[in-house]
Amino acid sequence: MVNMNITFATLLHNIKSKKSNLLLTNLYFITFATFLCTFFYLFGLWHHYPSTTVISATGYTTTTTSAGASSTCFQPDNTTEAKSSPSPPLPLSSFVKLDFTASHHLPDPPPTTARVSHLPPCDSSLYEYTPCEDQKRSLRFPRNKLIYRERHCPLPEENLRCRIPAPFGYRLPLRWPESRDSAWYANVPHKELTVEKKKQNWIRFEGNRFKFPGGGTMFPRGASAYIDDVGKFINLKDGSIRTAIDTGCGVASWGAYLLSRDILTVSFAPRDTHEGQVQFALERGVPALIGILASIRLPYPSRAFDMAHCSRCLIPWGQYDGMYLTEVDRVLRPGGYWILSGPPINWERHWKGWERTKESLNDEQDAIENVAKSLCWKKLVQKGDLAIWQKPTNHMHCKIKRKIFKTRPFCDEAQNPDMAWYTKLDTCLTPLPEVDNVKEVAGGELSKWPKRLTSIPPRISSESLKGITSEIFKENTELWKKRVSHYKTLDPQLAEHGRYRNILDMNSHMGGFAAALVDDPVWVMNIVPVEAEINTLGVIYERGLIGTYQNWCEAMSTYPRTYDFIHGDSVFSLYQNR
């Protein structure tokens, strides 16, 4: 037991001795390491930042580092002779000039040009700015024939370099078909028509919305009832009527209610004859463009529309040697119809309300009748407030009449009837393609809708378009079915029923993109650029689709925020050298 106690005491003494030695060793190590770190840190500072000497304005030398560290010592300047008493300060000009420039320079990174120029927003007052229909700019142009209301695009130096803002409180438009009858006030904040056309039931203002009851100046029972009246004289149900044009459209109620009958209407009116007409139409989800019949052709090919319409559009049809009615003849297909309601039709009943004399209205109607006869049109009917004329299916009889009566001449064969971009109007009659017999339809008979969409268009089957064959047309149609199906996988909103309504195709070619969307609740404005190698807009109309010409170096004749979806195929390559 004693031995065990001695052994334990010895072991405890050894442990304490080792622990004491270990602590002493660690203390030595820490001290030595601290000394080394301090030494090498100071040595490194001295070696890496050699001191330089400058002379201060007080006559003392200041030791600084090249990196601009603070002074470390002050002593008399050895270069100056020692004196027993302080000398007066030397003038500043006798000292070395201080140099604060950096001692080391890294080259600047190469300048890079931004890939996208970020344009600032325009002034809030420009929320409806339409460059080529600018009202202030239009005042520079002649008033005769309303030329000042035509397209007049700004010069390059007049172009705005800013983004058009939305009006305060702007909201996503209502979805079709609700949008046909309603629109948000904040999107088109104009109440003028609700006052000016209050009795005619064009438009009403309720709460935060506009309501469109479907009325019009000449259809107080509503657009649908008015169309029913037209349908008593023209078959609107068998698919023979598919494309229409409405001149002086108001808020486009006629075109809006034709959509439910599978008839596509291009509606147009001049900018702000009545505030926001075309803008209201587009907000409703109805095809429309800003335009006017003045001194240049309408931007559509010949033989485009199955039906043309004017309801109190106030166009002087009988004046200027019938120039405006002659233009309607150009864009009407063979066998197409022209519908007129309003002055001077049924003037015997309305002359007092129109504040016109019987004589002036009678003279106006006689002038229209004479122009229609000179165009070889046949008057189908005049009943109540409606009058309807029909264009001949060919010009065989018309040419015989020209030889006998020496009336309106045919246009020169060298004139291109499909050229309609800043092309001046003429009073000559656009000749229809030649036929072999009086019953043949000039240019080829069109299939009825919906077969018309996929049938070979007559302009292609007749081989009048160089390089486009029936096989190419069929392949193009199938190609766009596949492409649009793929688009819908990339953009699920395109496949969402009612998400989009107004669609623009910037380079339509034969209208394959629009044709692939025909079963969706959308309409497509097909653009054929005037720079396109082949003018295919006539093919698009022969398929039962609508469109217009456009030079994409200019602004389009539409209001801001017009389209929900814009599609472009080969647009940039078309303009790559512009």
Coordinates of C-alpha atoms in Angstrom, one line a residue:
M1 CA 0.0 0.0 0.0
V2 CA 2.9 2.4 0.8
N3 CA 4.6 1.5 -2.5
M4 CA 1.4 2.3 -4.4
N5 CA 1.2 5.8 -2.7
I6 CA 4.8 6.5 -3.6
T7 CA 4.3 5.5 -7.2
F8 CA 1.2 7.7 -7.5
A9 CA 2.9 10.7 -6.0
T10 CA 5.8 10.3 -8.4
L11 CA 3.5 10.1 -11.4
L12 CA 1.7 13.2 -10.4
H13 CA 4.9 15.1 -10.0
N14 CA 6.1 14.1 -13.5
I15 CA 2.9 15.2 -15.1
K16 CA 3.1 18.7 -13.4
S17 CA 6.7 19.1 -14.6
K18 CA 5.8 18.2 -18.2
K19 CA 2.9 20.6 -18.2
S20 CA 5.0 23.4 -16.9
N21 CA 7.7 22.7 -19.6
L22 CA 5.0 22.6 -22.3
L23 CA 3.6 26.0 -21.3
L24 CA 7.0 27.6 -21.3
T25 CA 7.8 26.1 -24.7
N26 CA 4.5 27.5 -26.1
L27 CA 5.2 30.9 -24.7
Y28 CA 8.6 31.0 -26.4
F29 CA 7.1 29.9 -29.7
I30 CA 4.3 32.6 -29.6
T31 CA 6.8 35.3 -28.8
F32 CA 9.2 34.3 -31.6
A33 CA 6.3 34.0 -34.2
T34 CA 5.0 37.4 -33.2
F35 CA 8.5 38.9 -33.7
L36 CA 9.0 37.3 -37.1
C37 CA 5.5 38.4 -38.3
T38 CA 6.2 42.0 -37.2
F39 CA 9.6 42.1 -38.7
F40 CA 8.6 40.8 -42.1
Y41 CA 5.5 43.0 -42.2
L42 CA 7.7 46.1 -41.6
F43 CA 10.3 44.9 -44.0
G44 CA 7.7 44.3 -46.6
L45 CA 6.3 47.8 -46.3
W46 CA 9.8 49.3 -46.6
H47 CA 10.7 47.2 -49.6
H48 CA 7.4 47.5 -51.5
Y49 CA 6.8 51.2 -50.9
P50 CA 10.1 53.1 -51.2
S51 CA 9.9 56.5 -49.8
T52 CA 10.2 59.7 -51.8
T53 CA 10.9 63.2 -50.6
V54 CA 9.0 66.3 -51.5
I55 CA 9.4 69.8 -50.1
S56 CA 6.5 71.2 -48.2
A57 CA 5.6 74.9 -48.2
T58 CA 7.0 75.3 -44.7
G59 CA 10.5 74.4 -45.7
Y60 CA 10.5 70.9 -44.1
T61 CA 11.0 67.7 -45.9
T62 CA 8.2 65.2 -45.8
T63 CA 8.8 61.5 -46.3
T64 CA 5.9 59.8 -48.1
T65 CA 5.3 56.5 -49.8
S66 CA 4.6 56.3 -53.5
A67 CA 1.1 55.1 -52.7
G68 CA 0.4 58.4 -50.9
A69 CA 0.8 57.2 -47.3
S70 CA 0.9 59.8 -44.5
S71 CA 4.2 61.6 -43.5
T72 CA 6.5 59.7 -41.1
C73 CA 9.0 62.4 -40.0
F74 CA 9.7 66.1 -40.2
Q75 CA 13.2 67.5 -40.2
P76 CA 15.1 70.5 -41.5
D77 CA 15.9 70.3 -45.2
N78 CA 19.6 69.3 -45.6
T79 CA 19.8 71.1 -48.9
T80 CA 19.2 74.4 -47.2
E81 CA 22.1 76.1 -45.3
A82 CA 21.6 76.0 -41.5
K83 CA 20.9 79.2 -39.7
S84 CA 20.9 80.2 -36.1
S85 CA 17.5 81.8 -36.3
P86 CA 14.4 80.9 -38.2
S87 CA 14.3 82.5 -41.7
P88 CA 11.1 83.9 -43.2
P89 CA 9.1 81.5 -45.3
L90 CA 10.2 81.1 -48.8
P91 CA 7.9 82.0 -51.7
L92 CA 5.8 79.1 -53.1
S93 CA 7.4 79.5 -56.5
S94 CA 10.7 78.3 -55.0
F95 CA 9.4 74.9 -54.0
V96 CA 8.9 71.7 -56.0
K97 CA 5.4 71.5 -57.5
L98 CA 3.3 68.8 -55.8
D99 CA 2.4 65.9 -58.1
F100 CA -0.8 64.1 -57.3
T101 CA -1.0 61.9 -60.4
A102 CA -1.0 58.2 -60.0
S103 CA 2.4 56.5 -60.3
H104 CA 1.0 53.4 -62.0
H105 CA -1.5 53.3 -64.9
L106 CA -3.6 50.3 -66.1
P107 CA -5.0 50.5 -69.6
D108 CA -8.7 51.3 -69.8
P109 CA -10.9 48.4 -71.0
P110 CA -11.9 48.7 -74.7
P111 CA -15.1 50.7 -75.2
T112 CA -18.2 48.5 -76.0
T113 CA -21.3 49.7 -77.8
A114 CA -24.6 48.9 -76.2
R115 CA -26.5 46.4 -78.4
V116 CA -29.8 48.0 -77.5
S117 CA -30.4 51.7 -77.3
H118 CA -32.7 52.4 -74.4
L119 CA -35.1 55.0 -75.5
P120 CA -36.7 57.3 -72.9
P121 CA -40.5 57.6 -72.7
C122 CA -42.2 60.3 -74.7
D123 CA -44.1 63.1 -73.0
S124 CA -47.4 61.8 -71.6
S125 CA -49.4 64.0 -74.0
L126 CA -48.2 61.8 -76.9
Y127 CA -50.0 58.7 -75.8
E128 CA -52.0 58.6 -79.0
Y129 CA -49.3 59.8 -81.4
T130 CA -49.5 58.3 -84.9
P131 CA -46.5 59.6 -86.9
C132 CA -48.0 59.5 -90.4
E133 CA -51.4 60.9 -89.3
D134 CA -50.1 63.7 -87.1
Q135 CA -52.8 66.4 -87.0
K136 CA -50.4 69.2 -86.4
R137 CA -48.2 68.2 -89.3
S138 CA -51.1 67.6 -91.6
L139 CA -51.9 71.3 -91.5
R140 CA -49.0 71.9 -93.9
F141 CA -50.8 70.2 -96.8
P142 CA -53.6 71.2 -99.1
R143 CA -57.2 71.2 -98.0
N144 CA -58.7 70.4 -101.4
K145 CA -59.9 66.8 -101.7
L146 CA -59.0 66.4 -98.0
I147 CA -55.3 65.8 -99.0
Y148 CA -54.2 67.0 -95.6
R149 CA -55.9 64.0 -93.9
E150 CA -53.9 61.5 -96.0
R151 CA -50.6 59.8 -94.8
H152 CA -47.9 62.3 -94.4
C153 CA -45.0 60.7 -92.6
P154 CA -42.4 62.8 -90.7
L155 CA -39.0 63.5 -92.3
P156 CA -36.0 61.6 -90.7
E157 CA -35.0 64.7 -88.7
E158 CA -38.6 64.9 -87.3
N159 CA -38.7 61.3 -86.0
L160 CA -39.2 61.0 -82.3
R161 CA -36.6 59.0 -80.4
C162 CA -38.8 58.0 -77.5
R163 CA -41.3 55.3 -76.5
I164 CA -45.0 56.2 -76.7
P165 CA -46.5 56.0 -73.2
A166 CA -49.9 54.4 -72.3
P167 CA -52.6 56.7 -71.0
F168 CA -53.0 57.0 -67.2
G169 CA -55.0 54.0 -65.9
Y170 CA -54.5 51.8 -69.0
R171 CA -55.8 48.2 -68.6
L172 CA -55.6 45.1 -70.7
P173 CA -58.5 45.2 -73.2
L174 CA -61.5 43.1 -72.5
R175 CA -61.6 39.7 -74.1
W176 CA -63.6 38.8 -77.2
P177 CA -66.6 38.6 -77.5
E178 CA -67.2 40.9 -74.5
S179 CA -64.9 43.5 -76.1
R180 CA -67.3 43.8 -79.1
D181 CA -69.8 45.6 -76.8
S182 CA -67.5 47.2 -74.1
A183 CA -64.2 48.9 -73.7
W184 CA -62.4 50.5 -70.8
Y185 CA -62.7 54.3 -70.7
A186 CA -59.1 54.7 -69.5
N187 CA -57.8 53.0 -72.7
V188 CA -59.6 55.4 -75.1
P189 CA -60.4 58.5 -72.9
H190 CA -62.7 60.3 -75.3
K191 CA -66.3 61.2 -74.5
E192 CA -66.9 63.4 -77.5
L193 CA -68.8 60.7 -79.5
T194 CA -71.1 59.9 -76.5
V195 CA -72.4 63.5 -76.8
E196 CA -72.2 64.1 -80.6
K197 CA -73.7 60.7 -81.5
K198 CA -75.9 60.3 -78.4
K199 CA -79.2 60.1 -80.4
Q200 CA -77.7 57.6 -83.0
N201 CA -76.7 55.0 -80.4
W202 CA -73.1 54.6 -81.5
I203 CA -71.6 54.6 -78.0
R204 CA -72.5 55.2 -74.4
F205 CA -70.5 55.9 -71.3
E206 CA -71.3 53.9 -68.2
G207 CA -69.1 53.9 -65.0
N208 CA -65.6 53.2 -66.2
R209 CA -66.6 51.7 -69.5
F210 CA -67.8 52.6 -72.9
K211 CA -70.8 50.6 -74.3
F212 CA -71.3 49.9 -78.0
P213 CA -75.1 49.1 -78.5
G214 CA -74.5 48.5 -82.2
G215 CA -76.3 51.5 -83.4
G216 CA -75.4 53.8 -86.3
T217 CA -76.5 56.9 -88.1
M218 CA -78.5 54.9 -90.7
F219 CA -79.3 51.8 -88.6
P220 CA -81.2 52.9 -85.5
R221 CA -82.5 49.4 -84.9
G222 CA -78.9 48.2 -84.5
A223 CA -76.2 46.8 -86.8
S224 CA -77.5 43.3 -86.7
A225 CA -81.0 44.3 -87.9
Y226 CA -79.4 46.5 -90.6
I227 CA -77.3 43.5 -91.8
D228 CA -80.4 41.4 -91.9
D229 CA -81.9 44.0 -94.3
V230 CA -78.8 43.7 -96.5
G231 CA -79.2 39.9 -96.4
K232 CA -82.6 40.2 -98.0
F233 CA -80.9 41.3 -101.3
I234 CA -77.4 39.7 -101.0
N235 CA -76.8 36.1 -99.9
L236 CA -74.6 36.5 -96.8
K237 CA -75.0 32.9 -95.7
D238 CA -73.7 30.7 -98.5
G239 CA -70.0 31.6 -98.2
S240 CA -69.9 33.7 -101.4
I241 CA -69.3 36.8 -99.4
R242 CA -66.2 36.7 -97.2
T243 CA -64.3 40.0 -97.4
A244 CA -65.8 43.5 -97.1
I245 CA -64.6 47.1 -96.8
D246 CA -66.4 49.8 -94.9
T247 CA -65.5 53.4 -95.9
G248 CA -66.0 56.0 -93.2
C249 CA -66.7 53.2 -90.6
G250 CA -67.5 55.2 -87.5
V251 CA -66.8 52.8 -84.6
A252 CA -67.0 49.9 -87.0
S253 CA -70.2 48.3 -85.7
W254 CA -71.1 47.1 -89.2
G255 CA -67.8 45.1 -89.4
A256 CA -68.2 44.0 -85.7
Y257 CA -71.5 42.3 -86.3
L258 CA -70.5 40.8 -89.7
L259 CA -67.8 38.8 -87.9
S260 CA -70.4 36.4 -86.4
R261 CA -71.5 35.7 -90.0
D262 CA -67.9 34.7 -91.0
I263 CA -67.4 37.9 -93.0
L264 CA -64.1 39.8 -92.4
T265 CA -64.4 43.6 -92.9
V266 CA -61.6 46.1 -93.2
S267 CA -63.0 49.3 -91.7
F268 CA -61.4 52.6 -92.1
A269 CA -61.9 56.3 -91.3
P270 CA -59.7 59.4 -91.2
R271 CA -57.9 60.3 -88.1
D272 CA -60.2 62.2 -85.7
T273 CA -62.9 63.3 -88.0
H274 CA -64.9 62.1 -85.0
E275 CA -62.5 61.6 -82.0
G276 CA -61.1 58.1 -81.8
Q277 CA -63.3 56.2 -84.3
V278 CA -60.7 53.8 -85.5
Q279 CA -59.2 53.6 -82.0
F280 CA -62.5 52.5 -80.6
A281 CA -62.9 49.9 -83.3
L282 CA -59.5 48.3 -82.6
E283 CA -60.1 48.4 -78.8
R284 CA -63.3 46.4 -79.5
G285 CA -61.2 43.8 -81.4
V286 CA -62.5 44.7 -84.8
P287 CA -60.2 45.1 -87.9
A288 CA -59.6 48.7 -88.8
L289 CA -57.1 51.1 -90.2
I290 CA -56.8 54.9 -90.4
G291 CA -57.4 56.0 -93.9
I292 CA -59.3 58.2 -96.3
L293 CA -60.3 58.5 -99.9
A294 CA -58.6 61.6 -101.1
S295 CA -55.9 61.7 -103.8
I296 CA -54.1 58.3 -103.6
R297 CA -55.3 54.7 -104.0
L298 CA -56.5 52.7 -101.0
P299 CA -53.7 50.3 -99.9
Y300 CA -55.3 47.1 -101.3
P301 CA -54.9 45.2 -104.5
S302 CA -57.4 45.0 -107.3
R303 CA -60.3 42.5 -107.1
A304 CA -59.9 42.2 -103.3
F305 CA -63.3 42.7 -101.6
D306 CA -66.6 40.9 -102.2
M307 CA -68.6 43.7 -100.8
A308 CA -68.1 47.5 -100.2
H309 CA -70.2 49.6 -97.9
C310 CA -70.9 53.3 -97.1
S311 CA -73.4 54.3 -94.5
R312 CA -73.5 58.1 -94.4
C313 CA -69.8 58.2 -95.0
L314 CA -70.0 61.7 -96.6
I315 CA -67.7 60.8 -99.5
P316 CA -68.6 62.9 -102.6
W317 CA -69.1 59.9 -104.8
G318 CA -70.4 61.9 -107.8
Q319 CA -67.7 64.6 -107.8
Y320 CA -64.3 64.7 -109.5
D321 CA -65.6 62.7 -112.5
G322 CA -66.5 59.8 -110.2
M323 CA -62.9 59.2 -109.1
Y324 CA -63.7 57.8 -105.7
L325 CA -66.3 55.3 -107.0
T326 CA -63.9 54.3 -109.7
E327 CA -61.4 53.4 -106.9
V328 CA -64.1 51.3 -105.2
D329 CA -64.5 49.5 -108.6
R330 CA -60.8 48.7 -108.6
V331 CA -60.8 47.0 -105.2
L332 CA -64.1 45.1 -105.8
R333 CA -63.9 41.6 -107.2
P334 CA -65.9 40.7 -110.3
G335 CA -69.5 40.3 -109.3
G336 CA -68.9 42.2 -106.0
Y337 CA -71.5 44.6 -104.4
W338 CA -71.5 48.2 -103.4
I339 CA -74.0 49.2 -100.7
L340 CA -75.0 52.8 -100.0
S341 CA -77.2 54.2 -97.2
G342 CA -77.6 57.8 -96.2
P343 CA -77.5 60.9 -98.3
P344 CA -78.8 61.0 -101.0
I345 CA -80.6 57.6 -100.8
N346 CA -84.3 58.1 -99.8
W347 CA -83.9 61.8 -99.8
E348 CA -87.6 62.3 -100.4
R349 CA -88.1 61.2 -96.8
H350 CA -85.0 62.6 -95.1
W351 CA -84.2 65.9 -96.8
K352 CA -85.5 68.1 -94.0
G353 CA -83.5 66.2 -91.3
W354 CA -80.4 66.4 -93.5
E355 CA -80.9 70.2 -93.8
R356 CA -80.5 69.9 -97.6
T357 CA -82.6 71.1 -100.5
K358 CA -84.5 68.5 -102.6
E359 CA -82.7 69.8 -105.7
S360 CA -79.2 69.3 -104.3
L361 CA -80.0 65.8 -103.1
N362 CA -81.6 64.8 -106.3
D363 CA -78.6 66.1 -108.3
E364 CA -76.3 64.2 -106.0
Q365 CA -78.1 61.0 -106.6
D366 CA -78.2 61.5 -110.4
A367 CA -74.5 62.0 -110.4
I368 CA -73.9 58.8 -108.5
E369 CA -76.2 56.9 -110.9
N370 CA -74.3 58.2 -113.9
V371 CA -70.9 57.2 -112.5
A372 CA -72.2 53.7 -111.7
K373 CA -73.4 53.3 -115.3
S374 CA -70.1 54.5 -116.6
L375 CA -68.5 51.7 -114.5
C376 CA -70.9 49.2 -116.1
W377 CA -72.5 48.5 -112.7
K378 CA -76.0 47.2 -112.4
K379 CA -78.4 48.6 -109.8
L380 CA -79.9 45.7 -108.0
V381 CA -82.3 47.4 -105.7
Q382 CA -83.2 50.6 -103.9
K383 CA -85.6 50.0 -101.0
G384 CA -86.0 52.3 -98.0
D385 CA -82.7 53.6 -96.9
L386 CA -80.6 51.0 -98.9
A387 CA -79.3 51.1 -102.4
I388 CA -77.2 48.2 -103.8
W389 CA -75.2 48.0 -107.1
Q390 CA -73.3 45.0 -108.5
K391 CA -70.1 45.0 -110.5
P392 CA -70.1 42.9 -113.7
T393 CA -68.3 39.5 -113.6
N394 CA -66.3 40.5 -116.7
H395 CA -65.9 43.4 -119.1
M396 CA -67.0 41.9 -122.4
H397 CA -70.3 44.0 -122.6
C398 CA -68.6 47.0 -121.1
K399 CA -66.0 47.1 -123.8
I400 CA -68.7 47.1 -126.5
K401 CA -70.5 50.0 -124.7
R402 CA -67.2 52.0 -124.7
K403 CA -66.9 51.8 -128.4
I404 CA -70.5 53.0 -128.9
F405 CA -70.9 55.7 -126.1
K406 CA -67.3 56.8 -125.8
T407 CA -67.7 57.0 -122.0
R408 CA -65.1 56.4 -119.2
P409 CA -62.0 55.0 -120.8
F410 CA -60.1 51.9 -119.6
C411 CA -56.8 52.4 -117.9
D412 CA -53.7 51.8 -119.9
E413 CA -52.6 48.1 -119.8
A414 CA -49.1 49.2 -118.6
Q415 CA -50.6 50.4 -115.3
N416 CA -50.4 47.9 -112.5
P417 CA -53.9 47.6 -111.0
D418 CA -52.4 46.1 -107.8
M419 CA -49.9 48.9 -107.2
A420 CA -51.4 50.9 -104.3
W421 CA -48.7 52.5 -102.2
Y422 CA -48.8 56.3 -102.7
T423 CA -50.2 55.7 -106.2
K424 CA -52.3 58.6 -107.4
L425 CA -56.0 58.0 -108.1
D426 CA -57.2 58.1 -111.7
T427 CA -60.6 58.3 -113.4
C428 CA -60.0 55.5 -115.9
L429 CA -61.7 52.2 -115.4
T430 CA -59.4 49.3 -114.3
P431 CA -59.8 46.5 -116.9
L432 CA -60.7 43.0 -115.7
P433 CA -58.6 40.1 -116.9
E434 CA -59.7 38.8 -120.3
V435 CA -62.3 36.0 -120.6
D436 CA -63.4 33.7 -123.4
N437 CA -67.2 34.0 -123.0
V438 CA -69.7 36.3 -121.3
K439 CA -70.5 33.9 -118.5
E440 CA -66.9 33.4 -117.4
V441 CA -65.7 35.2 -114.2
A442 CA -62.7 37.4 -115.0
G443 CA -59.6 36.4 -113.1
G444 CA -61.1 33.0 -112.1
E445 CA -64.1 32.0 -109.9
L446 CA -63.5 31.8 -106.2
S447 CA -64.5 28.9 -104.0
K448 CA -67.1 29.6 -101.3
W449 CA -65.9 30.0 -97.7
P450 CA -64.5 28.0 -95.9
K451 CA -63.2 25.9 -98.9
R452 CA -61.8 29.1 -100.3
L453 CA -59.1 29.2 -97.6
T454 CA -57.3 26.1 -98.8
S455 CA -58.3 26.1 -102.5
I456 CA -55.7 27.1 -105.0
P457 CA -56.1 30.9 -105.5
P458 CA -56.9 31.9 -109.1
R459 CA -53.8 34.2 -109.2
I460 CA -51.7 31.1 -108.6
S461 CA -53.6 28.6 -110.7
S462 CA -53.4 31.0 -113.7
E463 CA -49.6 31.2 -113.2
S464 CA -49.8 35.0 -113.0
L465 CA -47.3 35.1 -110.1
K466 CA -43.9 34.2 -111.2
G467 CA -42.2 31.5 -109.2
I468 CA -45.3 30.4 -107.2
T469 CA -47.0 27.2 -108.2
S470 CA -49.9 25.2 -106.8
E471 CA -47.5 22.7 -105.2
I472 CA -45.6 25.5 -103.4
F473 CA -48.9 26.9 -102.1
K474 CA -49.9 23.6 -100.7
E475 CA -46.5 23.0 -99.1
N476 CA -46.6 26.5 -97.6
T477 CA -50.0 25.9 -96.1
E478 CA -48.9 22.7 -94.4
L479 CA -45.6 24.3 -93.3
W480 CA -47.5 27.0 -91.4
K481 CA -49.8 24.6 -89.7
K482 CA -46.7 22.9 -88.2
R483 CA -45.1 26.2 -87.3
V484 CA -48.2 27.7 -85.6
S485 CA -48.6 24.5 -83.6
H486 CA -45.0 24.9 -82.5
Y487 CA -45.5 28.5 -81.7
K488 CA -48.3 27.5 -79.3
T489 CA -45.9 25.3 -77.4
L490 CA -43.5 28.2 -77.0
D491 CA -46.2 30.7 -76.1
P492 CA -49.0 29.0 -74.3
Q493 CA -51.0 32.3 -74.3
L494 CA -51.3 32.0 -78.1
A495 CA -53.1 28.7 -77.5
E496 CA -55.2 30.2 -74.7
H497 CA -58.7 30.8 -76.0
G498 CA -59.4 34.6 -76.1
R499 CA -56.0 35.8 -74.7
Y500 CA -55.1 37.4 -78.0
R501 CA -57.5 39.1 -80.5
N502 CA -55.8 41.5 -82.8
I503 CA -52.8 40.0 -84.6
L504 CA -50.4 41.5 -87.1
D505 CA -48.2 39.5 -89.5
M506 CA -45.5 41.8 -90.8
N507 CA -44.5 39.8 -93.8
S508 CA -47.4 37.5 -94.7
H509 CA -46.3 36.1 -98.1
M510 CA -49.3 33.9 -99.0
G511 CA -51.1 34.3 -95.6
G512 CA -50.2 30.8 -94.3
F513 CA -49.7 32.1 -90.7
A514 CA -53.2 33.6 -90.7
A515 CA -54.7 30.6 -92.3
A516 CA -53.3 28.3 -89.6
L517 CA -55.1 30.5 -87.0
V518 CA -58.5 30.6 -88.7
D519 CA -60.2 28.4 -86.1
D520 CA -59.0 30.6 -83.2
P521 CA -61.0 33.6 -82.0
V522 CA -58.5 36.0 -83.6
W523 CA -58.2 38.1 -86.8
V524 CA -54.9 38.7 -88.6
M525 CA -53.9 41.9 -90.5
N526 CA -51.7 40.4 -93.2
I527 CA -49.0 42.8 -94.4
V528 CA -47.2 42.5 -97.7
P529 CA -44.3 44.9 -97.7
V530 CA -44.0 47.1 -100.7
E531 CA -40.3 45.9 -101.0
A532 CA -41.4 42.2 -101.3
E533 CA -40.1 40.6 -104.5
I534 CA -43.6 39.2 -105.4
N535 CA -46.8 41.0 -104.6
T536 CA -48.9 38.3 -103.0
L537 CA -51.6 40.5 -101.3
G538 CA -54.1 39.5 -104.0
V539 CA -53.6 35.8 -103.1
I540 CA -54.3 36.6 -99.5
Y541 CA -57.7 38.2 -100.4
E542 CA -58.5 35.3 -102.7
R543 CA -58.1 33.0 -99.7
G544 CA -60.7 35.0 -97.8
L545 CA -58.2 36.8 -95.6
I546 CA -57.5 40.5 -95.2
G547 CA -54.4 42.7 -95.3
T548 CA -52.7 45.8 -96.5
Y549 CA -49.5 47.1 -98.0
Q550 CA -46.8 48.7 -95.8
N551 CA -43.3 50.0 -96.0
W552 CA -41.7 49.2 -92.6
C553 CA -39.4 52.1 -92.9
E554 CA -42.5 54.2 -92.1
A555 CA -45.1 54.1 -89.4
M556 CA -48.2 52.1 -89.8
S557 CA -51.6 53.8 -90.2
T558 CA -52.9 52.7 -86.8
Y559 CA -53.0 54.0 -83.2
P560 CA -50.5 52.9 -80.5
R561 CA -51.3 49.7 -78.6
T562 CA -53.3 48.3 -81.5
Y563 CA -52.2 44.7 -81.7
D564 CA -52.0 41.9 -79.0
F565 CA -49.5 39.8 -80.9
I566 CA -47.0 40.7 -83.7
H567 CA -45.4 38.1 -85.9
G568 CA -42.5 38.6 -88.2
D569 CA -41.0 36.1 -90.7
S570 CA -38.0 37.2 -92.8
V571 CA -38.7 40.9 -92.1
F572 CA -35.1 41.8 -91.1
S573 CA -33.6 40.0 -94.0
L574 CA -36.0 41.9 -96.3
Y575 CA -34.6 45.2 -94.9
Q576 CA -31.1 44.3 -94.1
N577 CA -29.5 46.8 -96.5
R578 CA -31.9 49.6 -95.6

